[in-house]
Amino acid sequence: KHEKKINAFKSKPFWEIELEIAIGKKILKAQHAKGKIFDQNEAKKIYPQLKGLAIVKNIATKMMTQRPPKPYNTTSFLADIYRYFGYSPQQGLAIAETLYQAGLISYPRTASEKLPKDINYKKIITNLGKQKVYEKDSKQLLAKPELHPEEGTKIDTAHPAIYPTGEYKKTGDKQQRVYDLVVRRFLATFGDVAKRESQKITLNIGDEIFTINGKKTIEAGWTALYGKYAAREDVILPELKIGDKLKIRNTLLHDKKTQPPSRF
């Protein structure tokens, strides 16, 4: 069905209007509030009017929280192995099984999102901390009064979610990458809630409305434990107030086409 949708897709042209706004030494990009404009005449009518100064009309700030990730089951595990390393599900499972046979991770074929209560979280995290790369994060978790992992709702009566055993031995490069992903995910499930702040600045140029969006991390929480797998880009906006007048450095009119849905 999805392939038929891709084959039947007919591309449509659209236009996007973007401004480069100078704020001190920073150049920020503002997007027209309409986003995709499918009428070329409308886009060409708006474009030449964008002269003079942009006036700050509104500043909206929103705090977002994100809970730690759930432990890996086979589906989410193989999806992330492909996402981060490009290994196919077949490759990913083969690598995971070698780690299991070496005693480094639990059985990798499971539907569960729950960790077993009797595996002694403190002991595993202590042993992981003996590896220099996880020493700092392990100490941080062990300083908590209690260790409670974030868990999902899926249960597998035969096998729990995937976790590291705390044991370690030298492995090949591919195995090391997958092992690191398992360890980081396990540590992250015990982390604190992450907090991010989003900011939306609304600008007026005549009757036209543009927006600038920014995001910054307030409390890293579990994302610090997850390391590069939780990397996020911060777009920190300068301090502004309503009524500020900003210089338009450049006006851009982008000519684009809609794209078919991506394959699975």
mmCIF file of C-alpha atoms in Angstrom:
data_model
loop_
_atom_site.group_PDB
_atom_site.id
_atom_site.type_symbol
_atom_site.label_atom_id
_atom_site.label_comp_id
_atom_site.label_asym_id
_atom_site.label_seq_id
_atom_site.Cartn_x
_atom_site.Cartn_y
_atom_site.Cartn_z
ATOM 1 C CA LYS A 1 0.000 0.000 0.000
ATOM 2 C CA HIS A 2 2.785 2.377 0.936
ATOM 3 C CA GLU A 3 4.692 1.630 -2.292
ATOM 4 C CA LYS A 4 1.565 2.322 -4.345
ATOM 5 C CA LYS A 5 1.203 5.665 -2.552
ATOM 6 C CA ILE A 6 4.829 6.520 -3.455
ATOM 7 C CA ASN A 7 4.333 5.523 -7.111
ATOM 8 C CA ALA A 8 1.075 7.508 -7.404
ATOM 9 C CA PHE A 9 2.597 10.626 -5.834
ATOM 10 C CA LYS A 10 2.556 13.761 -7.991
ATOM 11 C CA SER A 11 4.962 16.507 -7.010
ATOM 12 C CA LYS A 12 3.631 20.051 -6.542
ATOM 13 C CA PRO A 13 5.711 23.241 -6.637
ATOM 14 C CA PHE A 14 5.680 25.548 -3.636
ATOM 15 C CA TRP A 15 7.564 28.594 -2.380
ATOM 16 C CA GLU A 16 9.041 29.494 0.998
ATOM 17 C CA ILE A 17 10.040 33.001 2.061
ATOM 18 C CA GLU A 18 12.899 33.409 4.499
ATOM 19 C CA LEU A 19 14.563 36.447 6.076
ATOM 20 C CA GLU A 20 18.058 36.818 7.459
ATOM 21 C CA ILE A 21 17.740 39.057 10.526
ATOM 22 C CA ALA A 22 20.731 40.822 12.039
ATOM 23 C CA ILE A 23 20.718 40.940 15.865
ATOM 24 C CA GLY A 24 24.044 42.310 17.067
ATOM 25 C CA LYS A 25 26.691 40.018 15.591
ATOM 26 C CA LYS A 26 24.204 37.171 15.128
ATOM 27 C CA ILE A 27 22.345 36.388 11.913
ATOM 28 C CA LEU A 28 19.084 34.496 12.552
ATOM 29 C CA LYS A 29 16.685 33.043 9.983
ATOM 30 C CA ALA A 30 12.988 33.913 10.150
ATOM 31 C CA GLN A 31 10.345 31.919 8.256
ATOM 32 C CA HIS A 32 7.099 33.294 6.833
ATOM 33 C CA ALA A 33 4.197 32.235 9.053
ATOM 34 C CA LYS A 34 2.396 30.578 6.105
ATOM 35 C CA GLY A 35 5.257 28.130 5.588
ATOM 36 C CA LYS A 36 4.680 26.490 2.199
ATOM 37 C CA ILE A 37 2.988 28.878 -0.236
ATOM 38 C CA PHE A 38 1.486 26.969 -3.166
ATOM 39 C CA ASP A 39 0.376 30.055 -5.109
ATOM 40 C CA GLN A 40 3.371 31.505 -6.977
ATOM 41 C CA ASN A 41 1.599 34.829 -7.539
ATOM 42 C CA GLU A 42 0.998 35.206 -3.797
ATOM 43 C CA ALA A 43 4.677 34.491 -3.047
ATOM 44 C CA LYS A 44 5.841 36.977 -5.674
ATOM 45 C CA LYS A 45 3.448 39.602 -4.320
ATOM 46 C CA ILE A 46 4.731 39.237 -0.732
ATOM 47 C CA TYR A 47 8.452 39.094 -1.577
ATOM 48 C CA PRO A 48 9.092 42.679 -2.832
ATOM 49 C CA GLN A 49 7.210 44.199 0.132
ATOM 50 C CA LEU A 50 9.719 42.898 2.674
ATOM 51 C CA LYS A 51 11.739 46.049 3.214
ATOM 52 C CA GLY A 52 12.660 48.223 6.150
ATOM 53 C CA LEU A 53 12.728 46.859 9.693
ATOM 54 C CA ALA A 54 11.182 43.814 11.346
ATOM 55 C CA ILE A 55 9.295 44.649 14.558
ATOM 56 C CA VAL A 56 9.068 42.160 17.440
ATOM 57 C CA LYS A 57 5.336 41.647 18.085
ATOM 58 C CA ASN A 58 5.348 38.678 20.448
ATOM 59 C CA ILE A 59 7.723 36.414 22.398
ATOM 60 C CA ALA A 60 6.315 33.063 23.551
ATOM 61 C CA THR A 61 8.297 30.739 25.822
ATOM 62 C CA LYS A 62 7.339 27.147 26.601
ATOM 63 C CA MET A 63 8.979 24.608 28.918
ATOM 64 C CA MET A 64 9.008 21.000 27.721
ATOM 65 C CA THR A 65 9.833 17.917 29.775
ATOM 66 C CA GLN A 66 10.894 14.543 28.450
ATOM 67 C CA ARG A 67 10.931 11.376 30.502
ATOM 68 C CA PRO A 68 13.819 8.896 30.243
ATOM 69 C CA PRO A 69 13.641 6.258 27.482
ATOM 70 C CA LYS A 70 12.191 2.801 28.087
ATOM 71 C CA PRO A 71 14.535 -0.217 28.138
ATOM 72 C CA TYR A 72 15.153 -1.865 24.774
ATOM 73 C CA ASN A 73 13.081 -4.694 23.403
ATOM 74 C CA THR A 74 14.239 -6.344 20.156
ATOM 75 C CA THR A 75 12.218 -4.067 17.845
ATOM 76 C CA SER A 76 13.346 -0.732 19.325
ATOM 77 C CA PHE A 77 16.909 -2.084 19.704
ATOM 78 C CA LEU A 78 17.306 -3.125 16.059
ATOM 79 C CA ALA A 79 15.679 0.119 14.873
ATOM 80 C CA ASP A 80 18.283 2.151 16.812
ATOM 81 C CA ILE A 81 21.172 -0.036 15.636
ATOM 82 C CA TYR A 82 20.139 0.801 12.075
ATOM 83 C CA ARG A 83 19.515 4.460 12.922
ATOM 84 C CA TYR A 84 22.907 5.067 14.559
ATOM 85 C CA PHE A 85 25.217 2.604 12.782
ATOM 86 C CA GLY A 86 23.442 1.601 9.565
ATOM 87 C CA TYR A 87 23.528 -2.145 10.339
ATOM 88 C CA SER A 88 20.583 -4.120 8.947
ATOM 89 C CA PRO A 89 18.252 -5.886 11.429
ATOM 90 C CA GLN A 90 19.868 -9.212 10.474
ATOM 91 C CA GLN A 91 23.366 -7.808 11.123
ATOM 92 C CA GLY A 92 22.255 -6.090 14.322
ATOM 93 C CA LEU A 93 20.747 -9.247 15.783
ATOM 94 C CA ALA A 94 23.824 -11.303 14.845
ATOM 95 C CA ILE A 95 26.080 -8.771 16.626
ATOM 96 C CA ALA A 96 23.775 -8.720 19.672
ATOM 97 C CA GLU A 97 23.826 -12.524 19.866
ATOM 98 C CA THR A 98 27.648 -12.564 19.935
ATOM 99 C CA LEU A 99 27.513 -10.078 22.849
ATOM 100 C CA TYR A 100 24.973 -12.328 24.606
ATOM 101 C CA GLN A 101 27.130 -15.426 24.049
ATOM 102 C CA ALA A 102 30.111 -13.510 25.472
ATOM 103 C CA GLY A 103 28.056 -12.768 28.606
ATOM 104 C CA LEU A 104 28.035 -8.983 28.082
ATOM 105 C CA ILE A 105 24.294 -8.418 27.549
ATOM 106 C CA SER A 106 21.046 -10.250 28.310
ATOM 107 C CA TYR A 107 19.169 -12.333 25.724
ATOM 108 C CA PRO A 108 18.426 -9.979 22.779
ATOM 109 C CA ARG A 109 15.206 -11.618 21.521
ATOM 110 C CA THR A 110 12.407 -10.157 23.630
ATOM 111 C CA ALA A 111 9.198 -8.134 23.390
ATOM 112 C CA SER A 112 9.529 -6.809 26.965
ATOM 113 C CA GLU A 113 10.076 -3.180 28.009
ATOM 114 C CA LYS A 114 10.601 -4.115 31.647
ATOM 115 C CA LEU A 115 13.820 -4.883 33.538
ATOM 116 C CA PRO A 116 13.787 -7.786 36.029
ATOM 117 C CA LYS A 117 13.588 -6.697 39.664
ATOM 118 C CA ASP A 118 16.164 -9.266 40.842
ATOM 119 C CA ILE A 119 19.208 -8.363 38.705
ATOM 120 C CA ASN A 120 20.683 -5.933 41.279
ATOM 121 C CA TYR A 121 20.830 -2.606 39.449
ATOM 122 C CA LYS A 122 23.414 -1.206 41.872
ATOM 123 C CA LYS A 123 25.850 -4.073 41.245
ATOM 124 C CA ILE A 124 25.546 -3.796 37.447
ATOM 125 C CA ILE A 125 26.046 -0.006 37.480
ATOM 126 C CA THR A 126 29.018 -0.403 39.881
ATOM 127 C CA ASN A 127 30.632 -2.909 37.502
ATOM 128 C CA LEU A 128 29.948 -0.693 34.481
ATOM 129 C CA GLY A 129 31.697 2.133 36.369
ATOM 130 C CA LYS A 130 34.916 0.076 36.321
ATOM 131 C CA GLN A 131 35.102 0.888 32.600
ATOM 132 C CA LYS A 132 36.577 4.389 32.414
ATOM 133 C CA VAL A 133 34.111 5.566 29.760
ATOM 134 C CA TYR A 134 31.142 4.941 32.108
ATOM 135 C CA GLU A 135 32.843 5.821 35.417
ATOM 136 C CA LYS A 136 31.495 9.368 35.819
ATOM 137 C CA ASP A 137 27.894 8.493 34.840
ATOM 138 C CA SER A 138 27.845 5.400 37.042
ATOM 139 C CA LYS A 139 28.983 7.446 40.067
ATOM 140 C CA GLN A 140 26.248 9.988 39.366
ATOM 141 C CA LEU A 141 23.555 7.278 39.384
ATOM 142 C CA LEU A 142 24.963 5.482 42.430
ATOM 143 C CA ALA A 143 24.742 8.762 44.377
ATOM 144 C CA LYS A 144 20.939 8.649 44.058
ATOM 145 C CA PRO A 145 19.037 7.468 47.144
ATOM 146 C CA GLU A 146 17.143 4.904 45.041
ATOM 147 C CA LEU A 147 17.438 3.435 41.557
ATOM 148 C CA HIS A 148 14.136 3.170 39.679
ATOM 149 C CA PRO A 149 14.260 2.554 35.912
ATOM 150 C CA GLU A 150 11.764 4.030 33.496
ATOM 151 C CA GLU A 151 9.751 1.145 32.013
ATOM 152 C CA GLY A 152 7.224 0.569 29.255
ATOM 153 C CA THR A 153 4.033 -1.486 29.303
ATOM 154 C CA LYS A 154 5.094 -4.389 27.062
ATOM 155 C CA ILE A 155 5.747 -7.680 28.844
ATOM 156 C CA ASP A 156 7.436 -10.886 27.681
ATOM 157 C CA THR A 157 7.038 -13.751 30.164
ATOM 158 C CA ALA A 158 10.054 -15.568 28.686
ATOM 159 C CA HIS A 159 12.656 -12.779 28.623
ATOM 160 C CA PRO A 160 13.065 -9.286 30.134
ATOM 161 C CA ALA A 161 14.135 -6.129 28.287
ATOM 162 C CA ILE A 162 17.736 -6.010 27.027
ATOM 163 C CA TYR A 163 20.339 -4.872 29.568
ATOM 164 C CA PRO A 164 24.128 -5.085 30.108
ATOM 165 C CA THR A 165 25.309 -7.664 32.634
ATOM 166 C CA GLY A 166 28.135 -5.492 33.995
ATOM 167 C CA GLU A 167 30.764 -7.891 32.657
ATOM 168 C CA TYR A 168 33.234 -6.689 30.026
ATOM 169 C CA LYS A 169 35.811 -8.089 27.639
ATOM 170 C CA LYS A 170 37.461 -6.681 24.517
ATOM 171 C CA THR A 171 35.338 -7.084 21.367
ATOM 172 C CA GLY A 172 35.412 -6.079 17.704
ATOM 173 C CA ASP A 173 34.486 -2.549 16.592
ATOM 174 C CA LYS A 174 30.908 -3.414 15.567
ATOM 175 C CA GLN A 175 30.287 -5.317 18.787
ATOM 176 C CA GLN A 176 31.742 -2.410 20.811
ATOM 177 C CA ARG A 177 29.382 0.090 19.167
ATOM 178 C CA VAL A 178 26.306 -2.036 19.866
ATOM 179 C CA TYR A 179 27.485 -2.769 23.419
ATOM 180 C CA ASP A 180 27.914 0.972 24.076
ATOM 181 C CA LEU A 181 24.350 1.592 22.835
ATOM 182 C CA VAL A 182 22.972 -1.057 25.248
ATOM 183 C CA VAL A 183 24.923 0.383 28.184
ATOM 184 C CA ARG A 184 23.968 3.994 27.438
ATOM 185 C CA ARG A 185 20.293 3.075 27.074
ATOM 186 C CA PHE A 186 20.378 1.137 30.354
ATOM 187 C CA LEU A 187 22.007 4.023 32.250
ATOM 188 C CA ALA A 188 19.597 6.557 30.692
ATOM 189 C CA THR A 189 16.538 4.660 31.974
ATOM 190 C CA PHE A 190 17.648 5.558 35.544
ATOM 191 C CA GLY A 191 18.191 9.254 34.727
ATOM 192 C CA ASP A 192 16.138 12.299 35.672
ATOM 193 C CA VAL A 193 13.553 14.039 33.502
ATOM 194 C CA ALA A 194 15.135 16.318 30.866
ATOM 195 C CA LYS A 195 13.913 19.922 30.526
ATOM 196 C CA ARG A 196 14.065 22.015 27.362
ATOM 197 C CA GLU A 197 12.826 25.529 26.695
ATOM 198 C CA SER A 198 11.399 26.530 23.317
ATOM 199 C CA GLN A 199 11.025 30.147 22.285
ATOM 200 C CA LYS A 200 9.023 31.575 19.406
ATOM 201 C CA ILE A 201 9.566 35.179 18.356
ATOM 202 C CA THR A 202 6.899 36.698 16.086
ATOM 203 C CA LEU A 203 7.951 39.541 13.782
ATOM 204 C CA ASN A 204 5.915 41.920 11.653
ATOM 205 C CA ILE A 205 7.165 43.418 8.408
ATOM 206 C CA GLY A 206 4.233 45.544 7.287
ATOM 207 C CA ASP A 207 1.266 43.158 7.205
ATOM 208 C CA GLU A 208 3.436 40.040 6.870
ATOM 209 C CA ILE A 209 4.208 37.789 9.828
ATOM 210 C CA PHE A 210 7.483 35.886 10.304
ATOM 211 C CA THR A 211 8.704 33.664 13.118
ATOM 212 C CA ILE A 212 12.084 32.751 14.619
ATOM 213 C CA ASN A 213 12.283 29.570 16.702
ATOM 214 C CA GLY A 214 14.861 28.767 19.345
ATOM 215 C CA LYS A 215 15.497 25.873 21.732
ATOM 216 C CA LYS A 216 17.841 25.385 24.643
ATOM 217 C CA THR A 217 18.499 22.724 27.255
ATOM 218 C CA ILE A 218 17.630 23.811 30.808
ATOM 219 C CA GLU A 219 18.327 20.485 32.564
ATOM 220 C CA ALA A 220 20.055 17.714 30.601
ATOM 221 C CA GLY A 221 18.714 14.959 32.901
ATOM 222 C CA TRP A 222 18.841 11.506 31.285
ATOM 223 C CA THR A 223 20.162 12.900 27.978
ATOM 224 C CA ALA A 224 23.589 13.432 29.614
ATOM 225 C CA LEU A 225 23.697 9.686 30.422
ATOM 226 C CA TYR A 226 22.579 8.724 26.906
ATOM 227 C CA GLY A 227 25.525 10.654 25.431
ATOM 228 C CA LYS A 228 25.762 11.085 21.659
ATOM 229 C CA TYR A 229 22.530 9.119 21.129
ATOM 230 C CA ALA A 230 20.582 12.029 22.653
ATOM 231 C CA ALA A 231 22.504 14.810 20.900
ATOM 232 C CA ARG A 232 20.319 17.897 20.347
ATOM 233 C CA GLU A 233 21.081 21.169 18.712
ATOM 234 C CA ASP A 234 20.504 24.274 20.803
ATOM 235 C CA VAL A 235 19.404 27.425 18.968
ATOM 236 C CA ILE A 236 19.874 30.124 21.593
ATOM 237 C CA LEU A 237 18.118 33.382 20.749
ATOM 238 C CA PRO A 238 19.407 36.753 21.976
ATOM 239 C CA GLU A 239 17.468 38.729 24.584
ATOM 240 C CA LEU A 240 14.719 40.731 22.877
ATOM 241 C CA LYS A 241 11.619 42.611 23.971
ATOM 242 C CA ILE A 242 8.316 43.451 22.275
ATOM 243 C CA GLY A 243 8.683 46.523 20.087
ATOM 244 C CA ASP A 244 12.362 45.973 19.234
ATOM 245 C CA LYS A 245 13.209 46.886 15.634
ATOM 246 C CA LEU A 246 15.506 44.479 13.801
ATOM 247 C CA LYS A 247 17.443 44.982 10.601
ATOM 248 C CA ILE A 248 16.635 42.710 7.622
ATOM 249 C CA ARG A 249 19.976 41.703 6.146
ATOM 250 C CA ASN A 250 18.675 39.549 3.308
ATOM 251 C CA THR A 251 15.394 38.266 1.799
ATOM 252 C CA LEU A 252 15.231 34.802 0.234
ATOM 253 C CA LEU A 253 12.561 33.190 -1.950
ATOM 254 C CA HIS A 254 12.995 29.414 -2.172
ATOM 255 C CA ASP A 255 11.487 27.473 -5.070
ATOM 256 C CA LYS A 256 10.787 23.876 -3.987
ATOM 257 C CA LYS A 257 8.706 20.769 -4.791
ATOM 258 C CA THR A 258 6.794 18.397 -2.521
ATOM 259 C CA GLN A 259 8.474 15.011 -2.059
ATOM 260 C CA PRO A 260 6.897 11.520 -2.021
ATOM 261 C CA PRO A 261 6.579 9.693 1.328
ATOM 262 C CA SER A 262 9.803 8.008 2.461
ATOM 263 C CA ARG A 263 10.110 4.243 2.221
ATOM 264 C CA PHE A 264 9.846 2.291 5.443
#
